[in-house]
Tab-separated table of C-alpha atoms and ligand atoms in Angstrom:
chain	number	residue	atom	x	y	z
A	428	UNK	CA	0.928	23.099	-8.062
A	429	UNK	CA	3.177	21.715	-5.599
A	430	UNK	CA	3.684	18.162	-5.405
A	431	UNK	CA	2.117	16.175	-2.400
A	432	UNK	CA	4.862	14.806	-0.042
A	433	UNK	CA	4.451	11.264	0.114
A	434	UNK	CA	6.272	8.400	2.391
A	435	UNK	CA	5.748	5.326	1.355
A	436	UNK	CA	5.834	2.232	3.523
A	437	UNK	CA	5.809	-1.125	1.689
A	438	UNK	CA	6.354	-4.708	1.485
A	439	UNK	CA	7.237	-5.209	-2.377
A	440	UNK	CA	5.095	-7.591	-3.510
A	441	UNK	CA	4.362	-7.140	-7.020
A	442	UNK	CA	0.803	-4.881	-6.442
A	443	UNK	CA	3.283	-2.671	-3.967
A	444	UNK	CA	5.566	-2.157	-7.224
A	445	UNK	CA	2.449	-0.889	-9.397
A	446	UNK	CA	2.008	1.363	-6.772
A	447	UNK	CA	5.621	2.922	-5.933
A	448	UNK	CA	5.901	3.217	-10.221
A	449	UNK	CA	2.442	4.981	-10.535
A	450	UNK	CA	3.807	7.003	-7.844
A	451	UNK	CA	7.114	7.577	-9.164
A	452	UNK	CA	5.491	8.517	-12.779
A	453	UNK	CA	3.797	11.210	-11.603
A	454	UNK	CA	6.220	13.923	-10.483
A	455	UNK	CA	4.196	16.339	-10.766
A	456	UNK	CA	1.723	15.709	-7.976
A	457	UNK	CA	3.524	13.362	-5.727
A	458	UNK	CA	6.909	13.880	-4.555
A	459	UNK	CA	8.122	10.836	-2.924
A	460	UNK	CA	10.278	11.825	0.188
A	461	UNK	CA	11.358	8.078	0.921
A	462	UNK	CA	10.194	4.400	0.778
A	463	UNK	CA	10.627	2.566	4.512
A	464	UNK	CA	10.290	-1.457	3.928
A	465	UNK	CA	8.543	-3.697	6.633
A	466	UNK	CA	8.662	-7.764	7.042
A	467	UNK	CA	5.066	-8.483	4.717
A	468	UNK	CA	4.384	-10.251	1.877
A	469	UNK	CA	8.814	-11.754	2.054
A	470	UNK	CA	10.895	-10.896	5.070
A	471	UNK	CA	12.569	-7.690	5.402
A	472	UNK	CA	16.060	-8.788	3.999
A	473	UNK	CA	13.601	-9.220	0.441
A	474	UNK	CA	11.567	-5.942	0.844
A	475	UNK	CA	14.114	-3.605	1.144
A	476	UNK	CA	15.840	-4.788	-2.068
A	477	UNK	CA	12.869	-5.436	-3.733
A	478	UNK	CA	12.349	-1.341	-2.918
A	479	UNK	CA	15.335	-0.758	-4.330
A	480	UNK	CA	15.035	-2.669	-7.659
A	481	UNK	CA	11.464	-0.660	-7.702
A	482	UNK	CA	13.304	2.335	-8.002
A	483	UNK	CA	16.106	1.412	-9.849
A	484	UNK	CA	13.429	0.225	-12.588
A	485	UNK	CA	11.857	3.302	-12.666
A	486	UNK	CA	15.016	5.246	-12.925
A	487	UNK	CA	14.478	6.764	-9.624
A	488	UNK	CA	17.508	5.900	-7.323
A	489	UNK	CA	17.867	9.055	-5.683
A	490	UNK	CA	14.505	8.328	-3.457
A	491	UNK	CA	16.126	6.832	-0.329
A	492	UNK	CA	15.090	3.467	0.376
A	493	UNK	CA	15.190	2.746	4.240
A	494	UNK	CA	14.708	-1.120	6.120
A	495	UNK	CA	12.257	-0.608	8.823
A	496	UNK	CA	10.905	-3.124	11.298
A	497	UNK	CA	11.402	-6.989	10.011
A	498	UNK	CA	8.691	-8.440	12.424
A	499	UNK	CA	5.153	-7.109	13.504
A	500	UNK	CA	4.720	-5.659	17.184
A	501	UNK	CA	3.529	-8.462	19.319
A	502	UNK	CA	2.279	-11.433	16.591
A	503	UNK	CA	5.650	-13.567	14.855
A	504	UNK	CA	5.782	-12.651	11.096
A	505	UNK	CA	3.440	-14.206	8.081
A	506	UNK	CA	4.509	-13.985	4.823
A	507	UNK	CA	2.571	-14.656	1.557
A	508	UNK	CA	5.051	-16.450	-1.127
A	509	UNK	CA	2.349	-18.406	-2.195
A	510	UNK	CA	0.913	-15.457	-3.494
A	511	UNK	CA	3.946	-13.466	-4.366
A	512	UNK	CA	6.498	-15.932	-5.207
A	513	UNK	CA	9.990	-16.762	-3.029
A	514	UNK	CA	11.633	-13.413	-3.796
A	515	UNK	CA	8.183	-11.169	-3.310
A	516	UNK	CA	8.885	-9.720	-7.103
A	517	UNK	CA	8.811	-13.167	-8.715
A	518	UNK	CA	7.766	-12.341	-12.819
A	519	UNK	CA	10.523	-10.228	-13.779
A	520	UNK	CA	13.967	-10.541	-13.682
A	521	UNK	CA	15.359	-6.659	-12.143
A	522	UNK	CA	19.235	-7.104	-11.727
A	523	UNK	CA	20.405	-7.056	-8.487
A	524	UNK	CA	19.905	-3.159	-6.922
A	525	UNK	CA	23.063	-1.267	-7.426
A	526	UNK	CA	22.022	1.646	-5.020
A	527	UNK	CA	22.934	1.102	-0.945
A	528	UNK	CA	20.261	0.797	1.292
A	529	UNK	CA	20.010	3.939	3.451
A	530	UNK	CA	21.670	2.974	6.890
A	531	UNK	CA	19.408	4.661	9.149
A	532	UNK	CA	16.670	2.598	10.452
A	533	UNK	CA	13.732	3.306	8.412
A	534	UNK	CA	11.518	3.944	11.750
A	535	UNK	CA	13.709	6.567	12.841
A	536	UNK	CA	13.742	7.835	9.257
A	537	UNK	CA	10.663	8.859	9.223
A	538	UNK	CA	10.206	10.283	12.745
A	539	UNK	CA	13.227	12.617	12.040
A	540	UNK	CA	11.583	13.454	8.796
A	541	UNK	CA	8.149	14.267	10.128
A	542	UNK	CA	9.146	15.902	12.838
A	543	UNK	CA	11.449	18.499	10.867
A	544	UNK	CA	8.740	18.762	7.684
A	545	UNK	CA	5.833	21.465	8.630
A	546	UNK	CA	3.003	20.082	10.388
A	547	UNK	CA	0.310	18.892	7.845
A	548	UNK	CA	3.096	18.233	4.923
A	549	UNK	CA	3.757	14.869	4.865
A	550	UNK	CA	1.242	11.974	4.104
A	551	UNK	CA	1.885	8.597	4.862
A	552	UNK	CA	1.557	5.638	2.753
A	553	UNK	CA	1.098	1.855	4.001
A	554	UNK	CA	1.388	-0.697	1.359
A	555	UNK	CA	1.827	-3.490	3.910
A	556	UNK	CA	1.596	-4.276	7.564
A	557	UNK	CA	1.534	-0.529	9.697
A	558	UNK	CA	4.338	-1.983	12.055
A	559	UNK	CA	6.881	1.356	11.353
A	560	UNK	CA	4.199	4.033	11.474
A	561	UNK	CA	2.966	2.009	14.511
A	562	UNK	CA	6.222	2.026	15.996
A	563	UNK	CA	6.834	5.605	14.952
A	564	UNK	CA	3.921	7.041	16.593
A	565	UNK	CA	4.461	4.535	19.880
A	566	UNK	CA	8.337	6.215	19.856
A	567	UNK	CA	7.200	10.214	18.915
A	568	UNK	CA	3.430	10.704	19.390
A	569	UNK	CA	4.138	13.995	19.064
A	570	UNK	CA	4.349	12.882	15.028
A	571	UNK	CA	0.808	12.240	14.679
A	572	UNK	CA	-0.981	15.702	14.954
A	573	UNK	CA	1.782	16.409	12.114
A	574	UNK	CA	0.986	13.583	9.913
A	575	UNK	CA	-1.527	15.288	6.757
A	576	UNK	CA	-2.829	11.873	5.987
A	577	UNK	CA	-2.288	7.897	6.399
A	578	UNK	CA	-3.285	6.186	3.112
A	579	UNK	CA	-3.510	2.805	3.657
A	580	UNK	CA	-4.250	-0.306	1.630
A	581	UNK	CA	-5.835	-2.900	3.984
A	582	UNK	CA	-8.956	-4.465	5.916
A	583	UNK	CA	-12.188	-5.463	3.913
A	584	UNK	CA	-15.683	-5.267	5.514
A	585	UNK	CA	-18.714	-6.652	3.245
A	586	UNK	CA	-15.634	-9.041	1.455
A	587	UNK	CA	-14.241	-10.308	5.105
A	588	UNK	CA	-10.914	-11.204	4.609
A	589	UNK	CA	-8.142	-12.588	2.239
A	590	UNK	CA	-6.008	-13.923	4.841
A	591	UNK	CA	-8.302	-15.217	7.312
A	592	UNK	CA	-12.429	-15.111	6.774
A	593	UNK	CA	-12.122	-11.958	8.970
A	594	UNK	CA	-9.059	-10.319	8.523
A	595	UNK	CA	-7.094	-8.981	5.086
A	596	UNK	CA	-3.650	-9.746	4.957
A	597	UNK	CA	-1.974	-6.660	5.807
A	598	UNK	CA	-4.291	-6.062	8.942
A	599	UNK	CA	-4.071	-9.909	9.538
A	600	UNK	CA	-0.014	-9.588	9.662
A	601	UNK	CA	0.460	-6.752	12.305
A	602	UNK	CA	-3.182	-5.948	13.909
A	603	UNK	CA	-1.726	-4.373	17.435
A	604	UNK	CA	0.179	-1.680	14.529
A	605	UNK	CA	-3.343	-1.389	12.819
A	606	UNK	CA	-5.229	-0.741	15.746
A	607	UNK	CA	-2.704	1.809	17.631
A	608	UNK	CA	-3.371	3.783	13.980
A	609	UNK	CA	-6.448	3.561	13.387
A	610	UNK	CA	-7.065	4.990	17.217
A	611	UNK	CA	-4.417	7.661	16.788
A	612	UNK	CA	-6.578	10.356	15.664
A	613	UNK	CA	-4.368	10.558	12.480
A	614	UNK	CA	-6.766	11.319	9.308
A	615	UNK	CA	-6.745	8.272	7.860
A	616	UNK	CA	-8.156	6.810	4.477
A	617	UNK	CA	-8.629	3.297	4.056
A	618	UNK	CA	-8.649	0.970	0.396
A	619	UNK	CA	-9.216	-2.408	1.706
A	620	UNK	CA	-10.156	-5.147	-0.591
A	621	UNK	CA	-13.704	-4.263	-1.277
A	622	UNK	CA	-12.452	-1.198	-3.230
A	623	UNK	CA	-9.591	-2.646	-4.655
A	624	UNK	CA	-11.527	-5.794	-5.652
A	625	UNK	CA	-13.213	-3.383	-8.030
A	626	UNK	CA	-10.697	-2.477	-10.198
A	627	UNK	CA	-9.243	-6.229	-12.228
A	628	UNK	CA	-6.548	-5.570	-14.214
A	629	UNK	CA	-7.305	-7.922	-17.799
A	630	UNK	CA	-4.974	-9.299	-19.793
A	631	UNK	CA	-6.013	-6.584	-22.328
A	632	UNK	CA	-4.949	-4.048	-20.068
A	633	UNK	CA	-1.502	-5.805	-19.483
A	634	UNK	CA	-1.135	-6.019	-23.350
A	635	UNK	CA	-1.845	-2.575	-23.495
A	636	UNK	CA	0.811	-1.570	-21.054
A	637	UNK	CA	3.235	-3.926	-22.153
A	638	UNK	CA	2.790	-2.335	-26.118
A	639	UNK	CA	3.934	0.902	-25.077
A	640	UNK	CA	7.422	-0.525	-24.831
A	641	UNK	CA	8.645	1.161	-21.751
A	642	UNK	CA	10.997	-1.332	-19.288
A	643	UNK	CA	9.624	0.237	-16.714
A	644	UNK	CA	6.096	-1.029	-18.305
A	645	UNK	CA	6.901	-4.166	-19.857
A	646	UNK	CA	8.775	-5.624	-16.209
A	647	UNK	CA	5.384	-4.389	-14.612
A	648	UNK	CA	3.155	-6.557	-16.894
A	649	UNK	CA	5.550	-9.245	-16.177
A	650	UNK	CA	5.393	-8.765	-12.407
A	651	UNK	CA	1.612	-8.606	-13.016
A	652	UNK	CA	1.786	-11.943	-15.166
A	653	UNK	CA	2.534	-13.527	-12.087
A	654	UNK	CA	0.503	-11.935	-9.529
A	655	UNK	CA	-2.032	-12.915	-11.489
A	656	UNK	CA	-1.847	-16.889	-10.886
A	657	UNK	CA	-3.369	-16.476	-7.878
A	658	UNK	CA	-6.836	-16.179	-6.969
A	659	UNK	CA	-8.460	-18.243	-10.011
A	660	UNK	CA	-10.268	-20.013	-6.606
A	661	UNK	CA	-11.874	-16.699	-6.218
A	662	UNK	CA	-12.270	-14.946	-9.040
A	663	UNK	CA	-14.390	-16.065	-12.390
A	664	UNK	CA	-11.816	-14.470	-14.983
A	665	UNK	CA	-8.380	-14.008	-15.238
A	666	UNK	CA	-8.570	-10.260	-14.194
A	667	UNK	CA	-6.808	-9.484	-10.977
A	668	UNK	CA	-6.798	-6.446	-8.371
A	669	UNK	CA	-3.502	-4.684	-7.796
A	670	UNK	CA	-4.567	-3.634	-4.054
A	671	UNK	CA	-1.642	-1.516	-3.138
A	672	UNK	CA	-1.698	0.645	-6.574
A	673	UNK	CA	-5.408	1.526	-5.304
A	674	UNK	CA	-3.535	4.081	-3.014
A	675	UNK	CA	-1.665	6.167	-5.667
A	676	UNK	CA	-4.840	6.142	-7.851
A	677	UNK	CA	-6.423	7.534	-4.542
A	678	UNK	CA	-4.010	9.953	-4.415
A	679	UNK	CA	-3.724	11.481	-7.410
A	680	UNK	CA	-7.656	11.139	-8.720
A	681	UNK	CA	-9.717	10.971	-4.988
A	682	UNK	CA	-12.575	11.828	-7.253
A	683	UNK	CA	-12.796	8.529	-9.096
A	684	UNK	CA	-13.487	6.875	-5.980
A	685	UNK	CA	-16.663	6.077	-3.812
A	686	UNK	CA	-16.116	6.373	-0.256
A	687	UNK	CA	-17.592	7.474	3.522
A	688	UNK	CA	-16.195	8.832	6.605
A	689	UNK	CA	-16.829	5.929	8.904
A	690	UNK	CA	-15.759	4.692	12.790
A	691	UNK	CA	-13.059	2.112	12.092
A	692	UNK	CA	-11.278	0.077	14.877
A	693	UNK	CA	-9.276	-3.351	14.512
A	694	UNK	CA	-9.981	-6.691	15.859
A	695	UNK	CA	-7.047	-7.554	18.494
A	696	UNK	CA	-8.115	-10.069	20.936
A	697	UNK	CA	-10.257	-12.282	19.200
A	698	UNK	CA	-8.473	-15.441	18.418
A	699	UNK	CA	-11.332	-16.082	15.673
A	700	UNK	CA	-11.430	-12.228	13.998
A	701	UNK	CA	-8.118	-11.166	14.922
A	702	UNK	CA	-7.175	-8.051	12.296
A	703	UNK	CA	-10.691	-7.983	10.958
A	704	UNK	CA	-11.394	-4.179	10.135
A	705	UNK	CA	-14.452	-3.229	12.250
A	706	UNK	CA	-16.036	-0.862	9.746
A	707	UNK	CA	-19.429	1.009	11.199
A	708	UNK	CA	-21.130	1.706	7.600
A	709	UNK	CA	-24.206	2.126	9.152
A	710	UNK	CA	-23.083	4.181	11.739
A	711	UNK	CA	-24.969	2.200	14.487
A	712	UNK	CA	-22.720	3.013	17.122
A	713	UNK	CA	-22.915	6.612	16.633
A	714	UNK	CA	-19.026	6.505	17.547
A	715	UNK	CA	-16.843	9.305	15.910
A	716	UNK	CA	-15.980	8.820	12.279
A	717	UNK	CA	-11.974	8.036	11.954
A	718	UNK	CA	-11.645	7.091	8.632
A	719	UNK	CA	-12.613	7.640	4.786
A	720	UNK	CA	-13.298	4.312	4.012
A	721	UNK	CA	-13.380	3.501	-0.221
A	722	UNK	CA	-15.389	1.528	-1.100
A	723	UNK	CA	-15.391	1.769	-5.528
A	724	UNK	CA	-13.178	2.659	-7.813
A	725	UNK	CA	-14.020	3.833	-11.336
A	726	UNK	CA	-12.234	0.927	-13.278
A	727	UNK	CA	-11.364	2.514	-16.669
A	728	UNK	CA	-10.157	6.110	-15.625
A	729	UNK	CA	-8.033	4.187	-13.033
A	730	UNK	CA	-6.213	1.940	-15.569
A	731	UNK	CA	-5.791	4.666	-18.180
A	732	UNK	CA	-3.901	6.929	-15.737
A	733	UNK	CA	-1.616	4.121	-14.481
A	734	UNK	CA	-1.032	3.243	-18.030
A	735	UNK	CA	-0.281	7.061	-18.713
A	736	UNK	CA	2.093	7.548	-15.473
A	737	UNK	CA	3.903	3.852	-15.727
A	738	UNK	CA	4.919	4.114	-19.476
A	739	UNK	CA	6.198	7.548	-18.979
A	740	UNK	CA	9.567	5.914	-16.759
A	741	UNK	CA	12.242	4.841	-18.935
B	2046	BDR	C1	-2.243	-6.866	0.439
B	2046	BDR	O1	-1.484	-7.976	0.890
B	2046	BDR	C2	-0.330	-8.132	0.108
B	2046	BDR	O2	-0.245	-9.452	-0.325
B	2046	BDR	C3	-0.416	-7.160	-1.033
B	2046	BDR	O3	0.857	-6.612	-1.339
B	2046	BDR	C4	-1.362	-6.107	-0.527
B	2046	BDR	O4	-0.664	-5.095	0.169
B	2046	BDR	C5	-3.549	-7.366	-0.140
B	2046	BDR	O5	-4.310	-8.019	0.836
B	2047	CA	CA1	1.769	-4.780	-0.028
């Protein structure tokens, strides 16, 4: 089998880091072309060596990491420290990246690698706010009939929002970049936070990730150690979601997830909803389905294949 040709586009965050390890630990069907960094969860100065530390953890720093866009389309930037600490990787201490930053702008990046990869071979990955692939598209359209798949973590629809009562954060943070994706025509699969609400990492599971005594494991359970302050005003135990590691599960096991092709658009003009994820489960408008939305995960064959794939990196 030949690996699937992933770009990933992130905002590291702690949840983005699960996801960019899983990824990384599992060579075998994911090949990870290049990571592009946005302005997210910390500005874009933090992301891009956060993505860097990321793969210098995982003993990965031949994966180019590339800054992209440091501020959303038309909205000024919102970050989330209070959820992800001042530095965006706040619960482990990963020495200062040794590996350069790539200098081409990670926008361009990924139009130039598109547009020279055969049509259908690359799938795109959004861990944060869409603003590059938005941006990408708005600079080449001709990218998106090329594009295999967008993969996105963001939106909710029976949950609402995280970030607003409407909107989830990533939506919330750049909806113009949302929406201009969403309407692209680009296949695009969607885990908001009712799917990734339904797999809570435990402690437990931590312990059991941090006892196989990889670094690479034991600074994720640390990372996840502090993700997991936040949210005791939501949820009843201390077992978390890890949103943006939702997308490499999807990608490697689709099969352990529930989900339906449904008409998606995004909220833009609203002052109340703005970013809210318009999902049609019902399909009462009888408008073209534009999206595999998940809605479940299986919990346990989820967390035993992270497990597996993390602990295998050094
Ligand atoms: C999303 O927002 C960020 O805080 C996380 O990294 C994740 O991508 C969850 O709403
Ligand atoms: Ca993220």
């Amino acid at each position: 089998m030949t690996p699937r040709k992933i770009i990933i586009d992130t905002d590291p965050g702690q949840d983005d880091a699960f996801a960019i390890l899983f990824a990384l630990g599992s060579p075998k069907e994911l090949e990870v072309v290049g990571i592009t960094t946005v302005g997210g969860n910390v500005p874009l100065r933090l992301t891009a060596i956060n993505a860097l530390k990321v793969v210098e953890l995982a003993g990965r720093p031949d994966v180019p990491v590339f800054a992209g866009c440091p501020a959303p389309m038309v909205k000024p930037l919102m970050t989330a420290e209070y959820v992800h600490g001042e530095t965006g990787l706040d619960g482990a201490d990963l020495p200062e990246p040794v590996t350069p930053l790539q200098t081409e702008h990670g926008v361009n990046w990924m139009v130039r690698t598109i547009m020279e990869a055969e049509v259908g071979e690359i799938t795109v990955c959004t861990l944060g706010p869409m603003t590059n692939l938005a941006m990408a598209m708005t600079m080449e359209p001709r990218i998106i009939p090329r594009i295999r798949e967008v993969v996105l973590m963001g939106g909710g629809f029976f949950e609402g929002g995280n970030a607003t009562p409407a909107a989830e954060f990533n939506i919330f943070v750049d909806p113009h970049a949302a929406h201009k994706v969403f309407a692209s025509g680009v296949p695009v699969t969607m885990a908001g936070i009712d799917c990734t609400y339904t797999a809570q990492m435990t402690p437990e599971w931590l312990g059991e990730l941090r006892a196989t005594g990889s670094r690479a494991a034991i600074e994720a359970a640390n990372l996840a150690d502090f993700f997991r302050i936040y949210g005791s005003h939501k949820f009843p135990t201390e077992a978390r979601p890890i949103h943006d590691a939702c997308v490499t599960g999807y990608l490697l096991a689709p099969e352990i997830f529930e989900q339906r092709q449904c008409h998606v658009t995004v909220e833009i003009s609203s002052p109340v909803t703005i970013g809210m994820t318009v999902v049609d489960w019902w399909h009462v408008t009888g408008q073209e389905k534009n999206c595999n939305v998940l809605r479940r995960i299986d919990p346990d064959p989820f967390f035993a294949l992270m497990l597996e794939r993390i602990s295998a990196l050094p």
